[in-house]
Coordinates of C-alpha atoms in Angstrom, one line a residue:
Chain A
D595 CA 2.6 12.0 -17.2
G596 CA 2.1 8.3 -16.5
G597 CA 0.3 7.4 -13.2
I598 CA -2.8 6.2 -11.4
T599 CA -5.8 8.3 -11.0
Q600 CA -8.6 8.1 -8.6
S601 CA -11.7 10.2 -8.8
P602 CA -13.2 11.9 -7.0
K603 CA -10.9 12.8 -4.0
Y604 CA -14.0 13.3 -1.7
L605 CA -17.3 11.7 -2.2
F606 CA -20.5 11.9 -0.1
R607 CA -23.4 9.5 -0.4
K608 CA -26.6 8.9 1.4
E609 CA -27.1 5.5 3.2
G610 CA -28.5 2.8 1.1
Q611 CA -27.2 4.2 -2.3
N612 CA -24.7 2.3 -4.3
V613 CA -21.6 4.4 -5.4
T614 CA -18.9 3.6 -7.9
L615 CA -15.3 4.9 -7.3
S616 CA -13.1 5.3 -10.3
C617 CA -9.4 4.0 -10.7
E618 CA -7.6 4.7 -14.0
Q619 CA -3.8 3.9 -14.9
N620 CA -1.9 4.7 -18.0
L621 CA 1.2 2.6 -16.9
N622 CA 0.2 -0.3 -18.8
H623 CA 0.3 -2.4 -15.7
D624 CA -1.4 -5.9 -15.7
A625 CA -2.5 -6.0 -12.1
M626 CA -4.7 -3.6 -10.1
Y627 CA -5.9 -3.7 -6.5
W628 CA -8.3 -1.9 -4.2
Y629 CA -7.7 -1.3 -0.6
R630 CA -9.6 0.2 2.2
Q631 CA -8.2 2.1 5.1
D632 CA -9.9 3.2 8.2
P633 CA -8.4 5.8 10.6
G634 CA -5.3 4.7 12.4
Q635 CA -5.2 1.4 10.6
G636 CA -3.4 -0.3 7.8
L637 CA -4.7 -1.1 4.4
R638 CA -6.9 -4.0 3.8
L639 CA -7.5 -5.6 0.5
I640 CA -11.0 -5.6 -1.0
Y641 CA -10.4 -7.0 -4.5
Y642 CA -7.6 -7.5 -7.0
S643 CA -7.2 -8.2 -10.6
Q644 CA -4.2 -9.7 -12.2
I645 CA -5.4 -9.5 -15.9
V646 CA -8.3 -8.1 -17.8
N647 CA -11.7 -9.8 -17.3
D648 CA -10.5 -11.7 -14.1
F649 CA -10.5 -10.7 -10.5
Q650 CA -10.3 -12.2 -7.0
K651 CA -11.7 -11.4 -3.8
G652 CA -9.6 -10.0 -1.0
D653 CA -10.0 -10.2 2.7
I654 CA -13.0 -7.8 2.9
A655 CA -14.8 -8.4 -0.2
E656 CA -18.4 -8.5 1.2
G657 CA -20.6 -5.5 0.1
Y658 CA -18.2 -4.5 -2.8
S659 CA -18.1 -5.3 -6.4
V660 CA -15.6 -4.8 -9.3
S661 CA -15.1 -5.0 -13.0
R662 CA -12.0 -5.3 -15.3
E663 CA -13.2 -4.7 -18.8
K664 CA -10.2 -2.7 -19.8
K665 CA -6.4 -3.0 -18.8
E666 CA -6.5 0.8 -17.8
S667 CA -9.7 0.8 -15.6
F668 CA -10.7 -1.1 -12.4
P669 CA -13.9 0.7 -11.0
L670 CA -15.0 -0.4 -7.4
T671 CA -18.8 -0.2 -6.5
V672 CA -19.6 0.1 -2.9
T673 CA -23.1 -1.5 -2.6
S674 CA -25.8 -0.7 0.1
A675 CA -24.9 -4.1 1.4
Q676 CA -21.7 -2.9 2.9
K677 CA -22.4 -2.2 6.5
N678 CA -19.9 0.6 7.2
P679 CA -18.8 2.0 4.0
T680 CA -17.2 5.3 5.2
A681 CA -13.5 5.0 4.7
F682 CA -10.5 5.9 2.6
Y683 CA -10.3 4.0 -0.6
L684 CA -7.0 3.4 -2.3
C685 CA -6.3 1.8 -5.7
A686 CA -3.0 0.4 -6.7
S687 CA -1.4 -1.1 -9.9
S688 CA 1.7 -3.1 -10.6
I689 CA 3.4 -4.5 -13.7
G690 CA 3.9 -8.2 -14.2
G691 CA 6.9 -10.0 -13.0
E692 CA 8.5 -10.8 -9.8
N693 CA 8.4 -8.6 -7.0
T694 CA 7.9 -5.2 -8.7
E695 CA 6.8 -2.2 -7.0
A696 CA 3.2 -1.2 -6.7
F697 CA 2.0 2.4 -7.5
F698 CA -0.9 3.9 -5.6
G699 CA -3.5 6.5 -6.4
Q700 CA -4.1 9.4 -4.0
G701 CA -7.3 7.9 -2.7
T702 CA -11.0 8.6 -2.4
R703 CA -12.4 9.6 1.0
L704 CA -16.0 8.2 0.9
T705 CA -18.5 9.4 3.6
V706 CA -21.8 7.8 3.8
V707 CA -24.5 9.8 5.8
Chain B
D744 CA 2.2 -14.2 3.9
A745 CA 4.7 -14.2 6.8
K746 CA 4.0 -11.4 9.3
T747 CA 6.2 -8.5 10.3
T748 CA 6.4 -6.6 13.6
Q749 CA 7.3 -2.9 13.9
P750 CA 7.2 -0.4 16.6
N751 CA 4.0 1.7 16.7
S752 CA 5.8 4.9 16.6
M753 CA 9.3 6.5 16.6
E754 CA 10.6 10.2 16.9
S755 CA 13.6 11.7 15.2
N756 CA 15.2 15.1 15.0
E757 CA 15.4 16.8 11.7
E758 CA 18.7 16.1 9.9
E759 CA 19.6 13.1 11.9
P760 CA 19.7 9.6 10.7
V761 CA 16.6 7.4 11.5
H762 CA 16.7 3.6 11.8
L763 CA 13.3 1.9 11.5
P764 CA 13.4 -1.7 12.6
C765 CA 11.4 -4.6 11.5
N766 CA 11.1 -8.2 12.7
H767 CA 10.1 -11.1 10.5
S768 CA 11.3 -14.3 12.2
T769 CA 9.0 -16.5 10.1
I770 CA 10.5 -15.2 6.9
S771 CA 10.9 -17.9 4.1
G772 CA 13.6 -18.2 1.7
T773 CA 11.8 -16.7 -1.3
D774 CA 10.2 -13.8 0.7
Y775 CA 11.4 -10.2 -0.5
I776 CA 11.4 -7.5 2.2
H777 CA 9.5 -4.3 0.9
W778 CA 9.1 -0.9 2.5
Y779 CA 6.4 1.5 1.7
R780 CA 5.6 4.8 3.3
Q781 CA 2.3 6.7 3.5
L782 CA 2.3 10.5 4.0
P783 CA -0.8 11.9 5.6
S784 CA -4.0 11.7 3.5
Q785 CA -2.0 10.3 0.5
G786 CA -1.6 6.8 -1.0
P787 CA 1.5 4.7 0.1
E788 CA 4.6 5.0 -2.0
Y789 CA 7.4 2.5 -2.6
V790 CA 10.6 3.2 -0.7
I791 CA 12.8 0.1 -1.3
H792 CA 13.0 -3.7 -1.4
G793 CA 15.6 -6.4 -0.9
L794 CA 16.1 -10.2 -0.6
T795 CA 19.4 -10.9 1.1
S796 CA 21.9 -8.1 0.4
N797 CA 21.9 -4.6 1.7
V798 CA 20.3 -2.1 -0.8
N799 CA 20.6 1.6 -1.5
N800 CA 18.6 4.0 -3.4
R801 CA 18.1 7.6 -3.6
M802 CA 15.4 7.6 -0.9
A803 CA 16.9 5.2 1.7
S804 CA 19.0 2.2 2.5
L805 CA 17.9 -1.3 3.6
A806 CA 20.0 -3.3 6.0
I807 CA 19.1 -7.0 6.1
A808 CA 20.4 -9.2 9.0
E809 CA 22.5 -12.2 7.9
D810 CA 19.7 -14.7 9.1
R811 CA 17.0 -12.5 7.4
K812 CA 14.9 -12.4 10.6
S813 CA 15.1 -8.8 10.8
S814 CA 15.8 -5.7 8.7
T815 CA 16.2 -2.0 9.2
L816 CA 15.1 1.0 6.9
I817 CA 17.7 3.7 7.2
L818 CA 16.9 7.4 6.3
H819 CA 20.2 9.1 6.3
R820 CA 19.0 12.7 7.2
A821 CA 15.4 13.0 8.2
T822 CA 13.5 15.8 6.9
L823 CA 10.1 17.1 7.9
R824 CA 8.8 15.5 4.7
D825 CA 9.8 12.1 5.9
A826 CA 7.2 12.1 8.6
A827 CA 4.8 9.3 7.7
V828 CA 3.8 5.8 8.4
Y829 CA 6.4 3.3 7.3
Y830 CA 5.3 -0.3 6.4
C831 CA 7.5 -3.3 6.4
I832 CA 6.0 -6.0 4.1
L833 CA 7.1 -9.4 3.0
R834 CA 6.2 -10.6 -0.5
E835 CA 6.8 -14.1 -1.8
G836 CA 9.3 -14.0 -4.5
N837 CA 7.7 -16.4 -6.9
S838 CA 4.2 -14.9 -6.4
G839 CA 4.2 -12.4 -9.5
N840 CA 1.5 -9.7 -8.9
T841 CA 0.0 -11.0 -5.5
P842 CA -1.1 -8.1 -3.4
L843 CA 0.8 -6.4 -0.7
V844 CA -0.4 -7.3 2.8
F845 CA -0.2 -4.2 5.1
G846 CA 0.3 -4.2 8.9
K847 CA -0.2 -1.1 11.1
G848 CA 3.2 0.1 10.3
T849 CA 5.6 2.7 12.3
R850 CA 4.4 6.3 12.5
L851 CA 7.6 8.4 12.3
S852 CA 7.5 11.8 13.7
V853 CA 10.3 14.3 12.7
I854 CA 11.1 17.1 15.1
A855 CA 12.4 20.5 13.6

């Protein structure tokens, strides 16, 4: 089945460690996005990529890094510089063109202890 | 992106229609109105979108005011599965793949 897959669903890390969240899509979508969601809040944009080998910072990019070496993959690294990394992370993708819908993964819940 | 205003929460009885309002008084002529919903502990899912005319699909209907400063998402018969946070989002029509900008949305509770 076509879709967007995030793994793992739950992730625990010790403070000070970098951690990479996986996002893969087989929808042949050009654009991919990473959002962060804190309890009771809406989604906030971390990074997005509209094409392979190119990406832009979102509203809260500090402490995060991304790469887009393949169309299908857009991994997010949460670095030790991120002050409050515990959150629900969501990846999305959309095909090119005007006002097409975005498809979201099921999310990764990261807990840093 | 232009901003939207939604009630924090709403409640509905099961099998009754639900009207979820959204105000967007600063909408521009090229902004599309998108609705997404997020079930508990899941990623958001697309519901519907429109520009000027009312829109219907298998999930819902979207009623857009004539001046486009407000819109209403209509669920014709609420079920328990419709309990979710509903987000009303404006997206510039000529912007290609620009990201969606989420507010806090409306939390819909459905009572059996």
